């Protein structure tokens, strides 16, 4: 503890001397050994002063409830996110907090977001828009990499890309799932065309979608695993179920039944007890997961 105090004081001195790299190095070591908000915040400040904005944003998420509980801290966080080009994350956080904000706070943080989006790199925007036009030609791994860049676009471009990607036949369903869930969190009211893994087109209103992470069918299937005693095996099986239900988003509740046949099918690929249509769906899920990991 004495050494930690000395390191903390030394790090503060480095920041005062504008030796931000040394402060980051020292505080990272402190934070690794003992996590608390005091060290987190000083490291956050050192990272932002050292222009490591993405790292600062990632670090702040360890204590996000504390950052969002104070307007000054939240403004600092938004500045780091703006520098890092995390426009969609800014919008998601703003939408999450808006019901609890005063009218003045609503206006303040919306102005901050708009100001940062107006500073967005136009060359980067054009580059990502062009890359996205050819997304169906990419492998799932490359599509995943591109998706990270799409989230660094201002909202209007993100919405435009979502409208193009959701009905695309050769975009992996987990990419579409990610986009749909983000649109849900953004509370987008506009209906969008969506090509599901059954080959059918649907009109989806993102704001009306449920959060797949807490779906009833997932909890029911997890309950069927509860008789097992091997907790490590249960965790692996739960992860397998969750991923396959994600592939069925947003129609998992309508398609999957909470019984032993479906549980076995999701875990092993065996389709005994399922209808022909359900069996084909299971085969499709298995193939899609292989594509995702290859």
PDB file of C-alpha atoms in Angstrom:
ATOM      1  CA  UNK A   1       0.000   0.000   0.000  1.00  0.00           C
ATOM      2  CA  UNK A   2       2.880   2.373   0.832  1.00  0.00           C
ATOM      3  CA  UNK A   3       4.493   1.660  -2.530  1.00  0.00           C
ATOM      4  CA  UNK A   4       1.153   2.193  -4.274  1.00  0.00           C
ATOM      5  CA  UNK A   5       0.764   5.577  -2.586  1.00  0.00           C
ATOM      6  CA  UNK A   6       4.260   6.586  -3.671  1.00  0.00           C
ATOM      7  CA  UNK A   7       3.605   5.458  -7.245  1.00  0.00           C
ATOM      8  CA  UNK A   8       0.310   7.331  -7.308  1.00  0.00           C
ATOM      9  CA  UNK A   9       1.981  10.528  -6.086  1.00  0.00           C
ATOM     10  CA  UNK A  10       4.799  10.055  -8.608  1.00  0.00           C
ATOM     11  CA  UNK A  11       2.235   9.603 -11.401  1.00  0.00           C
ATOM     12  CA  UNK A  12       0.499  12.824 -10.406  1.00  0.00           C
ATOM     13  CA  UNK A  13       3.863  14.565 -10.534  1.00  0.00           C
ATOM     14  CA  UNK A  14       4.519  13.138 -14.023  1.00  0.00           C
ATOM     15  CA  UNK A  15       1.166  14.540 -15.178  1.00  0.00           C
ATOM     16  CA  UNK A  16       2.025  17.974 -13.734  1.00  0.00           C
ATOM     17  CA  UNK A  17       5.335  17.793 -15.624  1.00  0.00           C
ATOM     18  CA  UNK A  18       3.480  16.756 -18.817  1.00  0.00           C
ATOM     19  CA  UNK A  19       5.334  13.438 -18.834  1.00  0.00           C
ATOM     20  CA  UNK A  20       2.133  11.652 -19.756  1.00  0.00           C
ATOM     21  CA  UNK A  21       3.699   8.490 -21.160  1.00  0.00           C
ATOM     22  CA  UNK A  22       5.511   7.856 -17.867  1.00  0.00           C
ATOM     23  CA  UNK A  23       2.317   8.584 -15.927  1.00  0.00           C
ATOM     24  CA  UNK A  24       0.375   6.095 -18.059  1.00  0.00           C
ATOM     25  CA  UNK A  25       3.005   3.416 -17.538  1.00  0.00           C
ATOM     26  CA  UNK A  26       3.123   3.916 -13.767  1.00  0.00           C
ATOM     27  CA  UNK A  27      -0.645   4.139 -13.308  1.00  0.00           C
ATOM     28  CA  UNK A  28      -1.264   1.098 -15.499  1.00  0.00           C
ATOM     29  CA  UNK A  29       0.961  -0.871 -13.143  1.00  0.00           C
ATOM     30  CA  UNK A  30      -0.939   0.515 -10.107  1.00  0.00           C
ATOM     31  CA  UNK A  31      -4.302  -0.268 -11.674  1.00  0.00           C
ATOM     32  CA  UNK A  32      -3.281  -3.811 -12.534  1.00  0.00           C
ATOM     33  CA  UNK A  33      -2.416  -4.514  -8.900  1.00  0.00           C
ATOM     34  CA  UNK A  34      -5.270  -2.648  -7.243  1.00  0.00           C
ATOM     35  CA  UNK A  35      -8.369  -1.452  -9.049  1.00  0.00           C
ATOM     36  CA  UNK A  36     -10.350   1.498  -7.709  1.00  0.00           C
ATOM     37  CA  UNK A  37     -11.990   4.561  -9.203  1.00  0.00           C
ATOM     38  CA  UNK A  38      -9.302   6.946  -7.914  1.00  0.00           C
ATOM     39  CA  UNK A  39      -6.596   5.179  -9.926  1.00  0.00           C
ATOM     40  CA  UNK A  40      -8.941   4.584 -12.851  1.00  0.00           C
ATOM     41  CA  UNK A  41      -9.731   8.271 -13.174  1.00  0.00           C
ATOM     42  CA  UNK A  42      -6.124   9.455 -12.916  1.00  0.00           C
ATOM     43  CA  UNK A  43      -5.108   6.866 -15.520  1.00  0.00           C
ATOM     44  CA  UNK A  44      -8.036   8.017 -17.677  1.00  0.00           C
ATOM     45  CA  UNK A  45      -6.730  11.581 -17.465  1.00  0.00           C
ATOM     46  CA  UNK A  46      -3.169  10.501 -18.259  1.00  0.00           C
ATOM     47  CA  UNK A  47      -4.364   8.500 -21.274  1.00  0.00           C
ATOM     48  CA  UNK A  48      -6.397  11.390 -22.678  1.00  0.00           C
ATOM     49  CA  UNK A  49      -3.507  13.826 -22.191  1.00  0.00           C
ATOM     50  CA  UNK A  50      -1.285  11.290 -23.988  1.00  0.00           C
ATOM     51  CA  UNK A  51      -3.896  11.189 -26.777  1.00  0.00           C
ATOM     52  CA  UNK A  52      -4.712   7.516 -26.168  1.00  0.00           C
ATOM     53  CA  UNK A  53      -8.418   8.200 -26.423  1.00  0.00           C
ATOM     54  CA  UNK A  54      -9.638   4.716 -27.334  1.00  0.00           C
ATOM     55  CA  UNK A  55      -7.748   3.262 -24.375  1.00  0.00           C
ATOM     56  CA  UNK A  56      -9.234   5.943 -22.107  1.00  0.00           C
ATOM     57  CA  UNK A  57     -12.773   5.111 -23.259  1.00  0.00           C
ATOM     58  CA  UNK A  58     -12.191   1.386 -22.748  1.00  0.00           C
ATOM     59  CA  UNK A  59     -10.766   2.005 -19.280  1.00  0.00           C
ATOM     60  CA  UNK A  60     -13.675   4.202 -18.199  1.00  0.00           C
ATOM     61  CA  UNK A  61     -16.114   1.369 -18.825  1.00  0.00           C
ATOM     62  CA  UNK A  62     -14.755  -0.376 -15.712  1.00  0.00           C
ATOM     63  CA  UNK A  63     -16.423   2.370 -13.646  1.00  0.00           C
ATOM     64  CA  UNK A  64     -19.035   3.630 -16.117  1.00  0.00           C
ATOM     65  CA  UNK A  65     -21.776   4.163 -13.454  1.00  0.00           C
ATOM     66  CA  UNK A  66     -19.447   6.583 -11.655  1.00  0.00           C
ATOM     67  CA  UNK A  67     -18.569   8.507 -14.811  1.00  0.00           C
ATOM     68  CA  UNK A  68     -22.205   8.924 -15.835  1.00  0.00           C
ATOM     69  CA  UNK A  69     -23.302  10.012 -12.355  1.00  0.00           C
ATOM     70  CA  UNK A  70     -21.519  13.374 -12.672  1.00  0.00           C
ATOM     71  CA  UNK A  71     -21.973  15.822 -15.553  1.00  0.00           C
ATOM     72  CA  UNK A  72     -18.339  16.964 -15.510  1.00  0.00           C
ATOM     73  CA  UNK A  73     -17.037  13.400 -15.627  1.00  0.00           C
ATOM     74  CA  UNK A  74     -19.545  12.525 -18.348  1.00  0.00           C
ATOM     75  CA  UNK A  75     -18.384  15.483 -20.436  1.00  0.00           C
ATOM     76  CA  UNK A  76     -14.777  14.325 -20.071  1.00  0.00           C
ATOM     77  CA  UNK A  77     -15.862  10.856 -21.137  1.00  0.00           C
ATOM     78  CA  UNK A  78     -17.698  12.195 -24.188  1.00  0.00           C
ATOM     79  CA  UNK A  79     -14.629  14.207 -25.190  1.00  0.00           C
ATOM     80  CA  UNK A  80     -12.498  11.043 -25.074  1.00  0.00           C
ATOM     81  CA  UNK A  81     -15.128   9.154 -27.066  1.00  0.00           C
ATOM     82  CA  UNK A  82     -15.319  11.979 -29.597  1.00  0.00           C
ATOM     83  CA  UNK A  83     -11.554  11.985 -30.097  1.00  0.00           C
ATOM     84  CA  UNK A  84     -11.685   8.185 -30.506  1.00  0.00           C
ATOM     85  CA  UNK A  85     -14.434   8.459 -33.122  1.00  0.00           C
ATOM     86  CA  UNK A  86     -16.842   6.430 -30.993  1.00  0.00           C
ATOM     87  CA  UNK A  87     -19.903   8.247 -32.333  1.00  0.00           C
ATOM     88  CA  UNK A  88     -22.324   5.340 -32.157  1.00  0.00           C
ATOM     89  CA  UNK A  89     -21.246   4.537 -28.597  1.00  0.00           C
ATOM     90  CA  UNK A  90     -21.885   8.195 -27.721  1.00  0.00           C
ATOM     91  CA  UNK A  91     -25.384   8.003 -29.165  1.00  0.00           C
ATOM     92  CA  UNK A  92     -26.101   4.715 -27.358  1.00  0.00           C
ATOM     93  CA  UNK A  93     -24.966   6.127 -24.029  1.00  0.00           C
ATOM     94  CA  UNK A  94     -26.929   9.343 -24.613  1.00  0.00           C
ATOM     95  CA  UNK A  95     -30.097   7.368 -25.429  1.00  0.00           C
ATOM     96  CA  UNK A  96     -29.621   5.269 -22.308  1.00  0.00           C
ATOM     97  CA  UNK A  97     -29.229   8.317 -20.066  1.00  0.00           C
ATOM     98  CA  UNK A  98     -31.730  10.658 -21.732  1.00  0.00           C
ATOM     99  CA  UNK A  99     -34.773   9.580 -19.630  1.00  0.00           C
ATOM    100  CA  UNK A 100     -32.863  10.605 -16.486  1.00  0.00           C
ATOM    101  CA  UNK A 101     -31.502  13.913 -17.797  1.00  0.00           C
ATOM    102  CA  UNK A 102     -32.810  17.416 -17.231  1.00  0.00           C
ATOM    103  CA  UNK A 103     -33.804  19.413 -20.352  1.00  0.00           C
ATOM    104  CA  UNK A 104     -30.550  21.361 -20.005  1.00  0.00           C
ATOM    105  CA  UNK A 105     -28.479  18.166 -19.871  1.00  0.00           C
ATOM    106  CA  UNK A 106     -30.325  16.741 -22.872  1.00  0.00           C
ATOM    107  CA  UNK A 107     -29.460  19.814 -24.914  1.00  0.00           C
ATOM    108  CA  UNK A 108     -25.876  19.997 -23.634  1.00  0.00           C
ATOM    109  CA  UNK A 109     -24.906  16.414 -24.480  1.00  0.00           C
ATOM    110  CA  UNK A 110     -26.716  16.427 -27.820  1.00  0.00           C
ATOM    111  CA  UNK A 111     -24.732  19.537 -28.787  1.00  0.00           C
ATOM    112  CA  UNK A 112     -21.510  17.777 -27.722  1.00  0.00           C
ATOM    113  CA  UNK A 113     -22.328  14.741 -29.896  1.00  0.00           C
ATOM    114  CA  UNK A 114     -23.274  16.893 -32.888  1.00  0.00           C
ATOM    115  CA  UNK A 115     -20.105  18.966 -32.572  1.00  0.00           C
ATOM    116  CA  UNK A 116     -17.929  15.850 -32.590  1.00  0.00           C
ATOM    117  CA  UNK A 117     -19.785  14.304 -35.522  1.00  0.00           C
ATOM    118  CA  UNK A 118     -19.249  17.524 -37.484  1.00  0.00           C
ATOM    119  CA  UNK A 119     -15.498  17.060 -36.898  1.00  0.00           C
ATOM    120  CA  UNK A 120     -15.519  13.508 -38.279  1.00  0.00           C
ATOM    121  CA  UNK A 121     -12.839  12.669 -40.847  1.00  0.00           C
ATOM    122  CA  UNK A 122     -14.616  12.937 -44.234  1.00  0.00           C
ATOM    123  CA  UNK A 123     -11.942  10.891 -45.978  1.00  0.00           C
ATOM    124  CA  UNK A 124     -12.403   8.076 -43.440  1.00  0.00           C
ATOM    125  CA  UNK A 125     -16.179   8.220 -43.943  1.00  0.00           C
ATOM    126  CA  UNK A 126     -15.844   7.894 -47.724  1.00  0.00           C
ATOM    127  CA  UNK A 127     -13.376   5.027 -47.328  1.00  0.00           C
ATOM    128  CA  UNK A 128     -15.675   3.012 -45.036  1.00  0.00           C
ATOM    129  CA  UNK A 129     -18.744   3.710 -47.181  1.00  0.00           C
ATOM    130  CA  UNK A 130     -16.868   2.336 -50.200  1.00  0.00           C
ATOM    131  CA  UNK A 131     -15.627  -0.712 -48.284  1.00  0.00           C
ATOM    132  CA  UNK A 132     -19.140  -1.439 -47.051  1.00  0.00           C
ATOM    133  CA  UNK A 133     -20.459  -1.393 -50.612  1.00  0.00           C
ATOM    134  CA  UNK A 134     -18.417  -4.564 -51.152  1.00  0.00           C
ATOM    135  CA  UNK A 135     -19.114  -6.216 -47.806  1.00  0.00           C
ATOM    136  CA  UNK A 136     -20.771  -9.264 -49.395  1.00  0.00           C
ATOM    137  CA  UNK A 137     -17.487 -10.112 -51.106  1.00  0.00           C
ATOM    138  CA  UNK A 138     -15.662 -10.333 -47.763  1.00  0.00           C
ATOM    139  CA  UNK A 139     -15.167 -13.338 -45.510  1.00  0.00           C
ATOM    140  CA  UNK A 140     -16.997 -13.305 -42.141  1.00  0.00           C
ATOM    141  CA  UNK A 141     -13.717 -12.426 -40.395  1.00  0.00           C
ATOM    142  CA  UNK A 142     -13.196  -9.443 -42.703  1.00  0.00           C
ATOM    143  CA  UNK A 143     -16.837  -8.444 -42.259  1.00  0.00           C
ATOM    144  CA  UNK A 144     -16.238  -8.419 -38.493  1.00  0.00           C
ATOM    145  CA  UNK A 145     -13.226  -6.164 -38.937  1.00  0.00           C
ATOM    146  CA  UNK A 146     -15.213  -3.795 -41.134  1.00  0.00           C
ATOM    147  CA  UNK A 147     -18.061  -3.688 -38.614  1.00  0.00           C
ATOM    148  CA  UNK A 148     -15.718  -2.163 -36.011  1.00  0.00           C
ATOM    149  CA  UNK A 149     -14.966   0.646 -38.456  1.00  0.00           C
ATOM    150  CA  UNK A 150     -18.662   1.142 -39.231  1.00  0.00           C
ATOM    151  CA  UNK A 151     -19.234   1.897 -35.546  1.00  0.00           C
ATOM    152  CA  UNK A 152     -16.767   4.783 -35.895  1.00  0.00           C
ATOM    153  CA  UNK A 153     -19.052   6.597 -38.346  1.00  0.00           C
ATOM    154  CA  UNK A 154     -21.469   9.403 -37.465  1.00  0.00           C
ATOM    155  CA  UNK A 155     -25.030   8.252 -36.898  1.00  0.00           C
ATOM    156  CA  UNK A 156     -26.517   9.268 -40.256  1.00  0.00           C
ATOM    157  CA  UNK A 157     -23.918   7.196 -42.122  1.00  0.00           C
ATOM    158  CA  UNK A 158     -24.355   4.277 -39.724  1.00  0.00           C
ATOM    159  CA  UNK A 159     -28.103   4.278 -40.419  1.00  0.00           C
ATOM    160  CA  UNK A 160     -27.517   4.414 -44.165  1.00  0.00           C
ATOM    161  CA  UNK A 161     -25.135   1.456 -44.022  1.00  0.00           C
ATOM    162  CA  UNK A 162     -27.522  -0.531 -41.801  1.00  0.00           C
ATOM    163  CA  UNK A 163     -30.273  -0.140 -44.402  1.00  0.00           C
ATOM    164  CA  UNK A 164     -27.927  -1.569 -47.037  1.00  0.00           C
ATOM    165  CA  UNK A 165     -26.434  -4.401 -44.961  1.00  0.00           C
ATOM    166  CA  UNK A 166     -29.536  -5.852 -43.251  1.00  0.00           C
ATOM    167  CA  UNK A 167     -31.131  -7.073 -46.529  1.00  0.00           C
ATOM    168  CA  UNK A 168     -27.815  -8.287 -47.996  1.00  0.00           C
ATOM    169  CA  UNK A 169     -27.795 -12.014 -48.740  1.00  0.00           C
ATOM    170  CA  UNK A 170     -24.098 -12.684 -48.126  1.00  0.00           C
ATOM    171  CA  UNK A 171     -23.571 -10.784 -44.890  1.00  0.00           C
ATOM    172  CA  UNK A 172     -23.179 -13.130 -41.934  1.00  0.00           C
ATOM    173  CA  UNK A 173     -26.246 -13.188 -39.626  1.00  0.00           C
ATOM    174  CA  UNK A 174     -24.129 -12.346 -36.561  1.00  0.00           C
ATOM    175  CA  UNK A 175     -23.095  -9.104 -38.259  1.00  0.00           C
ATOM    176  CA  UNK A 176     -26.756  -8.307 -38.899  1.00  0.00           C
ATOM    177  CA  UNK A 177     -27.582  -9.300 -35.326  1.00  0.00           C
ATOM    178  CA  UNK A 178     -25.032  -6.823 -34.030  1.00  0.00           C
ATOM    179  CA  UNK A 179     -26.420  -4.034 -36.203  1.00  0.00           C
ATOM    180  CA  UNK A 180     -30.019  -4.779 -35.249  1.00  0.00           C
ATOM    181  CA  UNK A 181     -29.225  -4.807 -31.545  1.00  0.00           C
ATOM    182  CA  UNK A 182     -27.395  -1.490 -31.845  1.00  0.00           C
ATOM    183  CA  UNK A 183     -30.329   0.015 -33.742  1.00  0.00           C
ATOM    184  CA  UNK A 184     -32.570  -1.234 -30.925  1.00  0.00           C
ATOM    185  CA  UNK A 185     -30.401   0.482 -28.321  1.00  0.00           C
ATOM    186  CA  UNK A 186     -30.478   3.650 -30.426  1.00  0.00           C
ATOM    187  CA  UNK A 187     -34.304   3.361 -30.353  1.00  0.00           C
ATOM    188  CA  UNK A 188     -34.572   3.728 -34.118  1.00  0.00           C
ATOM    189  CA  UNK A 189     -38.248   3.917 -35.089  1.00  0.00           C
ATOM    190  CA  UNK A 190     -37.734   3.620 -38.830  1.00  0.00           C
ATOM    191  CA  UNK A 191     -38.621   0.182 -40.220  1.00  0.00           C
ATOM    192  CA  UNK A 192     -35.899  -1.530 -42.227  1.00  0.00           C
ATOM    193  CA  UNK A 193     -35.827  -4.442 -44.641  1.00  0.00           C
ATOM    194  CA  UNK A 194     -34.156  -7.501 -43.136  1.00  0.00           C
ATOM    195  CA  UNK A 195     -33.187 -10.768 -44.848  1.00  0.00           C
ATOM    196  CA  UNK A 196     -33.407 -13.610 -42.307  1.00  0.00           C
ATOM    197  CA  UNK A 197     -31.547 -16.928 -42.512  1.00  0.00           C
ATOM    198  CA  UNK A 198     -34.733 -18.596 -43.784  1.00  0.00           C
ATOM    199  CA  UNK A 199     -34.327 -16.618 -47.011  1.00  0.00           C
ATOM    200  CA  UNK A 200     -37.379 -14.469 -46.337  1.00  0.00           C
ATOM    201  CA  UNK A 201     -37.479 -10.659 -46.257  1.00  0.00           C
ATOM    202  CA  UNK A 202     -39.089  -8.908 -43.294  1.00  0.00           C
ATOM    203  CA  UNK A 203     -39.768  -5.328 -42.238  1.00  0.00           C
ATOM    204  CA  UNK A 204     -38.228  -4.748 -38.806  1.00  0.00           C
ATOM    205  CA  UNK A 205     -38.726  -1.805 -36.455  1.00  0.00           C
ATOM    206  CA  UNK A 206     -35.594  -1.839 -34.246  1.00  0.00           C
ATOM    207  CA  UNK A 207     -37.205   0.101 -31.391  1.00  0.00           C
ATOM    208  CA  UNK A 208     -39.775  -2.684 -30.966  1.00  0.00           C
ATOM    209  CA  UNK A 209     -37.207  -5.471 -30.665  1.00  0.00           C
ATOM    210  CA  UNK A 210     -36.429  -7.204 -27.378  1.00  0.00           C
ATOM    211  CA  UNK A 211     -32.934  -7.597 -25.946  1.00  0.00           C
ATOM    212  CA  UNK A 212     -31.777 -11.067 -27.024  1.00  0.00           C
ATOM    213  CA  UNK A 213     -29.441 -11.291 -24.024  1.00  0.00           C
ATOM    214  CA  UNK A 214     -32.408 -11.717 -21.690  1.00  0.00           C
ATOM    215  CA  UNK A 215     -34.790 -13.685 -23.881  1.00  0.00           C
ATOM    216  CA  UNK A 216     -37.290 -15.986 -22.235  1.00  0.00           C
ATOM    217  CA  UNK A 217     -36.470 -18.937 -24.479  1.00  0.00           C
ATOM    218  CA  UNK A 218     -32.792 -18.710 -23.519  1.00  0.00           C
ATOM    219  CA  UNK A 219     -33.606 -18.757 -19.814  1.00  0.00           C
ATOM    220  CA  UNK A 220     -35.944 -21.728 -20.318  1.00  0.00           C
ATOM    221  CA  UNK A 221     -33.275 -23.696 -22.191  1.00  0.00           C
ATOM    222  CA  UNK A 222     -30.718 -22.826 -19.518  1.00  0.00           C
ATOM    223  CA  UNK A 223     -33.118 -24.199 -16.926  1.00  0.00           C
ATOM    224  CA  UNK A 224     -33.131 -27.556 -18.696  1.00  0.00           C
ATOM    225  CA  UNK A 225     -29.376 -27.713 -18.059  1.00  0.00           C
ATOM    226  CA  UNK A 226     -29.709 -27.083 -14.340  1.00  0.00           C
ATOM    227  CA  UNK A 227     -29.690 -30.757 -13.326  1.00  0.00           C
ATOM    228  CA  UNK A 228     -26.052 -31.115 -14.390  1.00  0.00           C
ATOM    229  CA  UNK A 229     -23.384 -30.749 -11.731  1.00  0.00           C
ATOM    230  CA  UNK A 230     -20.411 -29.904 -13.955  1.00  0.00           C
ATOM    231  CA  UNK A 231     -20.482 -26.085 -13.873  1.00  0.00           C
ATOM    232  CA  UNK A 232     -17.698 -25.734 -16.427  1.00  0.00           C
ATOM    233  CA  UNK A 233     -19.642 -27.880 -18.914  1.00  0.00           C
ATOM    234  CA  UNK A 234     -22.811 -25.895 -18.239  1.00  0.00           C
ATOM    235  CA  UNK A 235     -20.976 -22.645 -19.021  1.00  0.00           C
ATOM    236  CA  UNK A 236     -19.745 -24.017 -22.345  1.00  0.00           C
ATOM    237  CA  UNK A 237     -23.223 -25.282 -23.225  1.00  0.00           C
ATOM    238  CA  UNK A 238     -24.836 -21.989 -22.292  1.00  0.00           C
ATOM    239  CA  UNK A 239     -22.411 -20.170 -24.580  1.00  0.00           C
ATOM    240  CA  UNK A 240     -23.290 -22.556 -27.434  1.00  0.00           C
ATOM    241  CA  UNK A 241     -27.019 -22.038 -26.904  1.00  0.00           C
ATOM    242  CA  UNK A 242     -26.636 -18.261 -26.673  1.00  0.00           C
ATOM    243  CA  UNK A 243     -24.679 -18.030 -29.922  1.00  0.00           C
ATOM    244  CA  UNK A 244     -27.161 -20.138 -31.875  1.00  0.00           C
ATOM    245  CA  UNK A 245     -30.097 -18.156 -30.522  1.00  0.00           C
ATOM    246  CA  UNK A 246     -28.263 -15.015 -31.647  1.00  0.00           C
ATOM    247  CA  UNK A 247     -28.228 -16.426 -35.172  1.00  0.00           C
ATOM    248  CA  UNK A 248     -32.022 -16.664 -34.943  1.00  0.00           C
ATOM    249  CA  UNK A 249     -32.456 -13.062 -33.758  1.00  0.00           C
ATOM    250  CA  UNK A 250     -35.021 -11.544 -33.708  1.00  0.00           C
ATOM    251  CA  UNK A 251     -37.238 -14.617 -34.258  1.00  0.00           C
ATOM    252  CA  UNK A 252     -35.800 -17.118 -31.760  1.00  0.00           C
ATOM    253  CA  UNK A 253     -38.836 -16.904 -29.461  1.00  0.00           C
ATOM    254  CA  UNK A 254     -41.160 -17.917 -32.319  1.00  0.00           C
ATOM    255  CA  UNK A 255     -38.948 -20.640 -33.770  1.00  0.00           C
ATOM    256  CA  UNK A 256     -37.420 -22.448 -30.780  1.00  0.00           C
ATOM    257  CA  UNK A 257     -39.276 -24.535 -28.223  1.00  0.00           C
ATOM    258  CA  UNK A 258     -38.100 -25.091 -24.656  1.00  0.00           C
ATOM    259  CA  UNK A 259     -37.898 -28.901 -24.718  1.00  0.00           C
ATOM    260  CA  UNK A 260     -35.247 -31.610 -24.629  1.00  0.00           C
ATOM    261  CA  UNK A 261     -35.347 -32.146 -28.404  1.00  0.00           C
ATOM    262  CA  UNK A 262     -34.433 -28.528 -29.124  1.00  0.00           C
ATOM    263  CA  UNK A 263     -31.851 -28.482 -26.353  1.00  0.00           C
ATOM    264  CA  UNK A 264     -30.134 -31.575 -27.807  1.00  0.00           C
ATOM    265  CA  UNK A 265     -30.318 -30.154 -31.322  1.00  0.00           C
ATOM    266  CA  UNK A 266     -28.743 -26.850 -30.314  1.00  0.00           C
ATOM    267  CA  UNK A 267     -25.933 -28.581 -28.406  1.00  0.00           C
ATOM    268  CA  UNK A 268     -25.167 -31.515 -30.707  1.00  0.00           C
ATOM    269  CA  UNK A 269     -26.788 -30.803 -34.066  1.00  0.00           C
ATOM    270  CA  UNK A 270     -28.910 -33.965 -33.776  1.00  0.00           C
ATOM    271  CA  UNK A 271     -32.428 -33.327 -35.053  1.00  0.00           C
ATOM    272  CA  UNK A 272     -34.347 -36.280 -33.553  1.00  0.00           C
ATOM    273  CA  UNK A 273     -37.829 -35.173 -32.512  1.00  0.00           C
ATOM    274  CA  UNK A 274     -37.826 -32.028 -34.649  1.00  0.00           C
ATOM    275  CA  UNK A 275     -39.875 -31.342 -37.763  1.00  0.00           C
ATOM    276  CA  UNK A 276     -38.177 -31.383 -41.156  1.00  0.00           C
ATOM    277  CA  UNK A 277     -38.257 -27.597 -41.266  1.00  0.00           C
ATOM    278  CA  UNK A 278     -36.749 -27.346 -37.778  1.00  0.00           C
ATOM    279  CA  UNK A 279     -34.061 -29.888 -38.703  1.00  0.00           C
ATOM    280  CA  UNK A 280     -33.008 -27.831 -41.728  1.00  0.00           C
ATOM    281  CA  UNK A 281     -32.777 -24.799 -39.479  1.00  0.00           C
ATOM    282  CA  UNK A 282     -30.416 -26.638 -37.106  1.00  0.00           C
ATOM    283  CA  UNK A 283     -28.198 -27.711 -40.024  1.00  0.00           C
ATOM    284  CA  UNK A 284     -28.134 -24.112 -41.213  1.00  0.00           C
ATOM    285  CA  UNK A 285     -27.098 -22.875 -37.765  1.00  0.00           C
ATOM    286  CA  UNK A 286     -24.210 -25.347 -37.631  1.00  0.00           C
ATOM    287  CA  UNK A 287     -22.958 -24.260 -41.062  1.00  0.00           C
ATOM    288  CA  UNK A 288     -23.208 -20.572 -40.176  1.00  0.00           C
ATOM    289  CA  UNK A 289     -21.155 -21.068 -37.008  1.00  0.00           C
ATOM    290  CA  UNK A 290     -18.452 -22.874 -38.999  1.00  0.00           C
ATOM    291  CA  UNK A 291     -18.343 -19.924 -41.416  1.00  0.00           C
ATOM    292  CA  UNK A 292     -18.039 -17.499 -38.489  1.00  0.00           C
ATOM    293  CA  UNK A 293     -15.030 -19.240 -36.984  1.00  0.00           C
ATOM    294  CA  UNK A 294     -13.210 -20.006 -40.243  1.00  0.00           C
TER     295      UNK A 294
END
